[in-house]
Amino acid sequence: AQTIHQWPVAEIKAVGSPLSLGCTIKGKSSPNLYWYWQATGGTLQQLFYSITVGQVESVVQLNLSASRPKDDQFILSTEKLLLSHSGFYLCAWSRGTGANERLFFGHGTKLSVL
Amino acid sequence: AQSVDQPDAHVTLYEGASLELRCSYSYSAAPYLFWYVQYPGQSLQFLLKYITGDAVVKGTKGFEAEFRKSNSSFNLKKSPAHWSDSAKYFCALEGPPSSSFSKLVFGQGTSLSVVP
């Protein structure tokens, strides 16, 4: 069975500090990977997607970056956090067979920027 | 550009009643539509999807949704509702269908409270 693991579970960071969030998918080769952001009380917004190692596409510009260093790993990062980065970050994967595939979400990381 | 609207931020009903959560969408082509649920303290889980064919699609946990092209809606239904259905529900739209990856656009979500 496939599993998705996100780390850390929660972070409290200062404005201007760096950030790195991680996501690992086990049991599925060559998944499509996604980062979503959910502002407190808000909806989910897709930030990045990746269909293969080393290739990441940005969907929304939020002064964040993402990388896929391995087939099963997706990293979200920034060198300088903003207050507006606070929220809930969700990693997700889908089978790489089309847009009609369901997404499988991780448990997310709650980020508080102070 | 595609968009999804869930007009009811909160819905409260008694256990045993019928539930219907509203979702409307805006998209120029034939849509792929999804419902996801987020139980308290948990991540999002897939409930059901509409790709093509029958207007009523059945999903997990006894839920179903009806696609109505005439008014661009995809409402989620369940009868009877149970207290364990209390959660936040998200409607989502996929487009364009020809993509090899997902570009889900989510609605604002509806928080459902089912009172025993």
CSV table of C-alpha atoms in Angstrom, one decimal:
chain,number,residue,atom,x,y,z
A,1,ALA,CA,0.0,0.0,0.0
A,2,GLN,CA,1.1,3.5,-0.7
A,3,THR,CA,1.9,5.9,2.2
A,4,ILE,CA,2.6,9.6,2.2
A,5,HIS,CA,4.5,11.2,5.0
A,6,GLN,CA,4.9,14.9,5.6
A,7,TRP,CA,7.3,16.6,8.0
A,8,PRO,CA,7.3,18.5,10.2
A,9,VAL,CA,3.8,18.3,11.6
A,10,ALA,CA,4.0,21.9,12.7
A,11,GLU,CA,6.4,24.8,12.6
A,12,ILE,CA,6.6,28.2,14.3
A,13,LYS,CA,9.0,30.5,12.5
A,14,ALA,CA,10.0,34.1,12.6
A,15,VAL,CA,9.5,36.4,9.6
A,16,GLY,CA,12.6,36.4,7.5
A,17,SER,CA,13.7,33.0,8.5
A,18,PRO,CA,14.2,30.1,6.1
A,19,LEU,CA,11.8,27.2,5.7
A,20,SER,CA,12.0,23.6,4.5
A,21,LEU,CA,9.0,21.3,4.4
A,22,GLY,CA,9.2,17.7,3.2
A,23,CYS,CA,7.0,15.0,1.8
A,24,THR,CA,7.8,11.3,1.0
A,25,ILE,CA,5.7,8.8,-0.9
A,26,LYS,CA,6.3,5.2,-0.5
A,27,GLY,CA,4.9,2.3,-2.5
A,28,LYS,CA,4.3,4.1,-5.7
A,29,SER,CA,6.8,4.7,-8.5
A,30,SER,CA,6.8,7.8,-10.6
A,31,PRO,CA,3.8,9.5,-8.9
A,32,ASN,CA,2.7,13.0,-9.8
A,33,LEU,CA,3.4,15.2,-6.8
A,34,TYR,CA,1.7,18.4,-5.6
A,35,TRP,CA,2.0,21.1,-2.9
A,36,TYR,CA,-1.2,22.8,-1.8
A,37,TRP,CA,-1.6,25.7,0.7
A,38,GLN,CA,-4.6,26.3,2.8
A,39,ALA,CA,-4.9,29.6,4.5
A,40,THR,CA,-6.6,29.5,7.9
A,41,GLY,CA,-10.3,29.0,7.3
A,42,GLY,CA,-9.7,29.2,3.5
A,43,THR,CA,-9.7,26.9,0.6
A,44,LEU,CA,-6.8,25.0,-0.9
A,45,GLN,CA,-4.6,26.5,-3.5
A,46,GLN,CA,-2.2,24.5,-5.7
A,47,LEU,CA,1.3,25.8,-5.4
A,48,PHE,CA,3.5,23.4,-7.4
A,49,TYR,CA,3.3,20.2,-9.3
A,50,SER,CA,5.9,17.7,-10.5
A,51,ILE,CA,5.5,14.8,-12.9
A,52,THR,CA,9.0,13.6,-12.8
A,53,VAL,CA,12.3,13.9,-10.8
A,54,GLY,CA,14.0,17.2,-11.2
A,55,GLN,CA,11.1,18.9,-12.9
A,56,VAL,CA,8.8,21.2,-10.9
A,57,GLU,CA,6.2,23.7,-12.2
A,58,SER,CA,5.0,26.7,-10.3
A,59,VAL,CA,1.3,27.4,-10.3
A,60,VAL,CA,1.1,30.4,-7.9
A,61,GLN,CA,3.8,32.8,-7.1
A,62,LEU,CA,4.1,33.1,-3.3
A,63,ASN,CA,7.8,33.6,-2.9
A,64,LEU,CA,8.2,29.8,-2.3
A,65,SER,CA,10.1,27.2,-4.3
A,66,ALA,CA,9.9,23.5,-4.6
A,67,SER,CA,12.2,20.7,-5.7
A,68,ARG,CA,11.9,17.0,-6.4
A,69,PRO,CA,15.4,15.5,-5.7
A,70,LYS,CA,14.2,11.9,-5.7
A,71,ASP,CA,11.2,10.1,-7.3
A,72,ASP,CA,9.5,9.8,-3.9
A,73,GLN,CA,10.5,13.1,-2.4
A,74,PHE,CA,9.1,16.6,-2.7
A,75,ILE,CA,10.5,19.6,-0.9
A,76,LEU,CA,8.9,23.0,-0.3
A,77,SER,CA,11.2,25.9,0.8
A,78,THR,CA,11.9,29.5,1.0
A,79,GLU,CA,14.9,31.6,2.2
A,80,LYS,CA,12.8,34.3,3.8
A,81,LEU,CA,9.4,33.7,5.3
A,82,LEU,CA,6.6,36.3,5.2
A,83,LEU,CA,3.7,36.6,7.5
A,84,SER,CA,1.4,35.7,4.6
A,85,HIS,CA,3.0,32.3,4.4
A,86,SER,CA,1.2,31.1,7.5
A,87,GLY,CA,-1.3,28.3,7.0
A,88,PHE,CA,-1.6,24.7,6.3
A,89,TYR,CA,0.6,23.0,3.7
A,90,LEU,CA,-0.5,19.8,2.1
A,91,CYS,CA,1.5,17.4,0.0
A,92,ALA,CA,-0.4,15.1,-2.4
A,93,TRP,CA,0.2,12.5,-5.0
A,94,SER,CA,-1.7,11.0,-7.9
A,95,ARG,CA,-1.1,8.4,-10.5
A,96,GLY,CA,0.6,9.8,-13.5
A,97,THR,CA,-2.2,8.8,-15.9
A,98,GLY,CA,-4.3,11.9,-16.3
A,99,ALA,CA,-6.2,14.7,-14.8
A,100,ASN,CA,-9.1,12.5,-13.7
A,101,GLU,CA,-7.2,10.7,-11.1
A,102,ARG,CA,-8.0,11.3,-7.4
A,103,LEU,CA,-5.4,12.9,-5.1
A,104,PHE,CA,-4.0,11.3,-2.0
A,105,PHE,CA,-3.2,13.9,0.6
A,106,GLY,CA,-0.7,13.8,3.4
A,107,HIS,CA,-1.6,15.0,6.9
A,108,GLY,CA,-0.1,18.4,6.3
A,109,THR,CA,2.2,20.8,8.1
A,110,LYS,CA,0.8,23.7,10.1
A,111,LEU,CA,3.0,26.8,9.7
A,112,SER,CA,2.8,29.8,11.9
A,113,VAL,CA,4.9,32.8,10.9
A,114,LEU,CA,5.3,35.4,13.7
B,1,ALA,CA,-10.7,30.5,-15.9
B,2,GLN,CA,-12.4,27.8,-13.9
B,3,SER,CA,-13.9,28.4,-10.4
B,4,VAL,CA,-15.9,26.6,-7.8
B,5,ASP,CA,-18.3,28.1,-5.4
B,6,GLN,CA,-19.7,26.5,-2.2
B,7,PRO,CA,-22.1,29.1,-1.0
B,8,ASP,CA,-22.7,27.7,2.5
B,9,ALA,CA,-19.8,28.1,4.8
B,10,HIS,CA,-21.6,26.2,7.6
B,11,VAL,CA,-24.4,23.7,7.7
B,12,THR,CA,-26.0,22.2,10.8
B,13,LEU,CA,-28.6,19.5,10.8
B,14,TYR,CA,-29.9,16.8,13.1
B,15,GLU,CA,-28.8,13.2,12.8
B,16,GLY,CA,-31.2,11.3,10.6
B,17,ALA,CA,-32.0,14.2,8.4
B,18,SER,CA,-31.0,14.3,4.7
B,19,LEU,CA,-28.0,16.4,3.9
B,20,GLU,CA,-27.3,18.3,0.7
B,21,LEU,CA,-24.2,20.4,0.3
B,22,ARG,CA,-24.2,22.8,-2.6
B,23,CYS,CA,-21.5,23.3,-5.2
B,24,SER,CA,-21.6,25.3,-8.4
B,25,TYR,CA,-18.8,25.6,-10.9
B,26,SER,CA,-17.7,27.8,-13.8
B,27,TYR,CA,-15.9,26.1,-16.6
B,28,SER,CA,-16.1,26.4,-20.4
B,29,ALA,CA,-15.6,22.8,-21.2
B,30,ALA,CA,-16.9,19.5,-19.8
B,31,PRO,CA,-15.7,19.3,-16.2
B,32,TYR,CA,-14.3,16.7,-14.0
B,33,LEU,CA,-15.7,17.2,-10.6
B,34,PHE,CA,-14.7,15.9,-7.2
B,35,TRP,CA,-15.8,15.9,-3.6
B,36,TYR,CA,-13.2,15.6,-0.8
B,37,VAL,CA,-13.8,15.5,3.0
B,38,GLN,CA,-11.6,16.7,5.8
B,39,TYR,CA,-12.5,15.1,9.2
B,40,PRO,CA,-11.3,17.0,12.3
B,41,GLY,CA,-7.6,16.4,12.8
B,42,GLN,CA,-7.3,14.5,9.6
B,43,SER,CA,-6.2,15.2,6.0
B,44,LEU,CA,-8.4,15.3,3.0
B,45,GLN,CA,-10.0,12.1,1.7
B,46,PHE,CA,-11.5,11.4,-1.6
B,47,LEU,CA,-15.3,10.9,-1.6
B,48,LEU,CA,-16.3,10.7,-5.2
B,49,LYS,CA,-15.8,12.0,-8.7
B,50,TYR,CA,-17.8,12.7,-11.8
B,51,ILE,CA,-16.0,12.2,-15.2
B,52,THR,CA,-18.8,11.5,-17.6
B,53,GLY,CA,-21.9,9.4,-18.0
B,54,ASP,CA,-24.6,9.1,-15.4
B,55,ALA,CA,-25.5,12.3,-13.6
B,56,VAL,CA,-25.6,10.6,-10.2
B,57,VAL,CA,-22.3,9.2,-9.0
B,58,LYS,CA,-21.9,7.2,-5.8
B,59,GLY,CA,-18.9,7.4,-3.6
B,60,THR,CA,-17.6,6.2,-0.3
B,61,LYS,CA,-19.3,6.4,3.1
B,62,GLY,CA,-22.8,6.4,1.5
B,63,PHE,CA,-22.4,9.7,-0.3
B,64,GLU,CA,-23.6,10.5,-3.8
B,65,ALA,CA,-23.5,13.6,-5.9
B,66,GLU,CA,-25.7,14.8,-8.8
B,67,PHE,CA,-24.2,16.6,-11.7
B,68,ARG,CA,-26.5,19.1,-13.4
B,69,LYS,CA,-25.1,20.7,-16.5
B,70,SER,CA,-28.2,22.9,-16.8
B,71,ASN,CA,-27.3,24.9,-13.7
B,72,SER,CA,-23.6,24.0,-13.4
B,73,SER,CA,-24.0,22.3,-10.1
B,74,PHE,CA,-22.6,19.2,-8.4
B,75,ASN,CA,-24.4,18.9,-5.0
B,76,LEU,CA,-23.4,16.3,-2.5
B,77,LYS,CA,-26.1,14.2,-0.8
B,78,LYS,CA,-26.5,11.6,1.9
B,79,SER,CA,-29.5,10.2,3.7
B,80,PRO,CA,-29.7,9.8,6.6
B,81,ALA,CA,-26.8,11.9,8.0
B,82,HIS,CA,-24.9,10.6,10.9
B,83,TRP,CA,-23.0,12.5,13.6
B,84,SER,CA,-19.7,11.0,12.2
B,85,ASP,CA,-20.4,12.9,9.0
B,86,SER,CA,-19.4,16.1,10.8
B,87,ALA,CA,-16.5,17.4,8.8
B,88,LYS,CA,-15.4,20.0,6.2
B,89,TYR,CA,-16.4,19.2,2.7
B,90,PHE,CA,-14.6,20.5,-0.4
B,91,CYS,CA,-15.9,20.5,-4.0
B,92,ALA,CA,-13.3,20.6,-6.7
B,93,LEU,CA,-13.0,21.1,-10.4
B,94,GLU,CA,-10.4,19.6,-12.7
B,95,GLY,CA,-9.4,21.2,-16.0
B,96,PRO,CA,-8.4,20.8,-18.6
B,97,PRO,CA,-9.2,17.1,-18.8
B,98,SER,CA,-6.4,16.5,-21.4
B,99,SER,CA,-3.7,17.3,-18.9
B,100,SER,CA,-1.4,14.5,-17.7
B,101,PHE,CA,-1.5,15.9,-14.2
B,102,SER,CA,-4.0,17.3,-11.8
B,103,LYS,CA,-4.9,21.0,-11.6
B,104,LEU,CA,-7.7,20.8,-9.1
B,105,VAL,CA,-9.4,24.0,-8.2
B,106,PHE,CA,-11.1,23.8,-4.8
B,107,GLY,CA,-14.2,25.6,-3.5
B,108,GLN,CA,-14.1,27.4,-0.1
B,109,GLY,CA,-15.4,24.3,1.7
B,110,THR,CA,-18.6,23.7,3.8
B,111,SER,CA,-18.3,22.8,7.5
B,112,LEU,CA,-21.0,20.3,8.3
B,113,SER,CA,-22.1,19.7,11.9
B,114,VAL,CA,-24.5,16.8,12.5
B,115,VAL,CA,-26.1,17.1,15.9
B,116,PRO,CA,-27.1,13.8,17.6
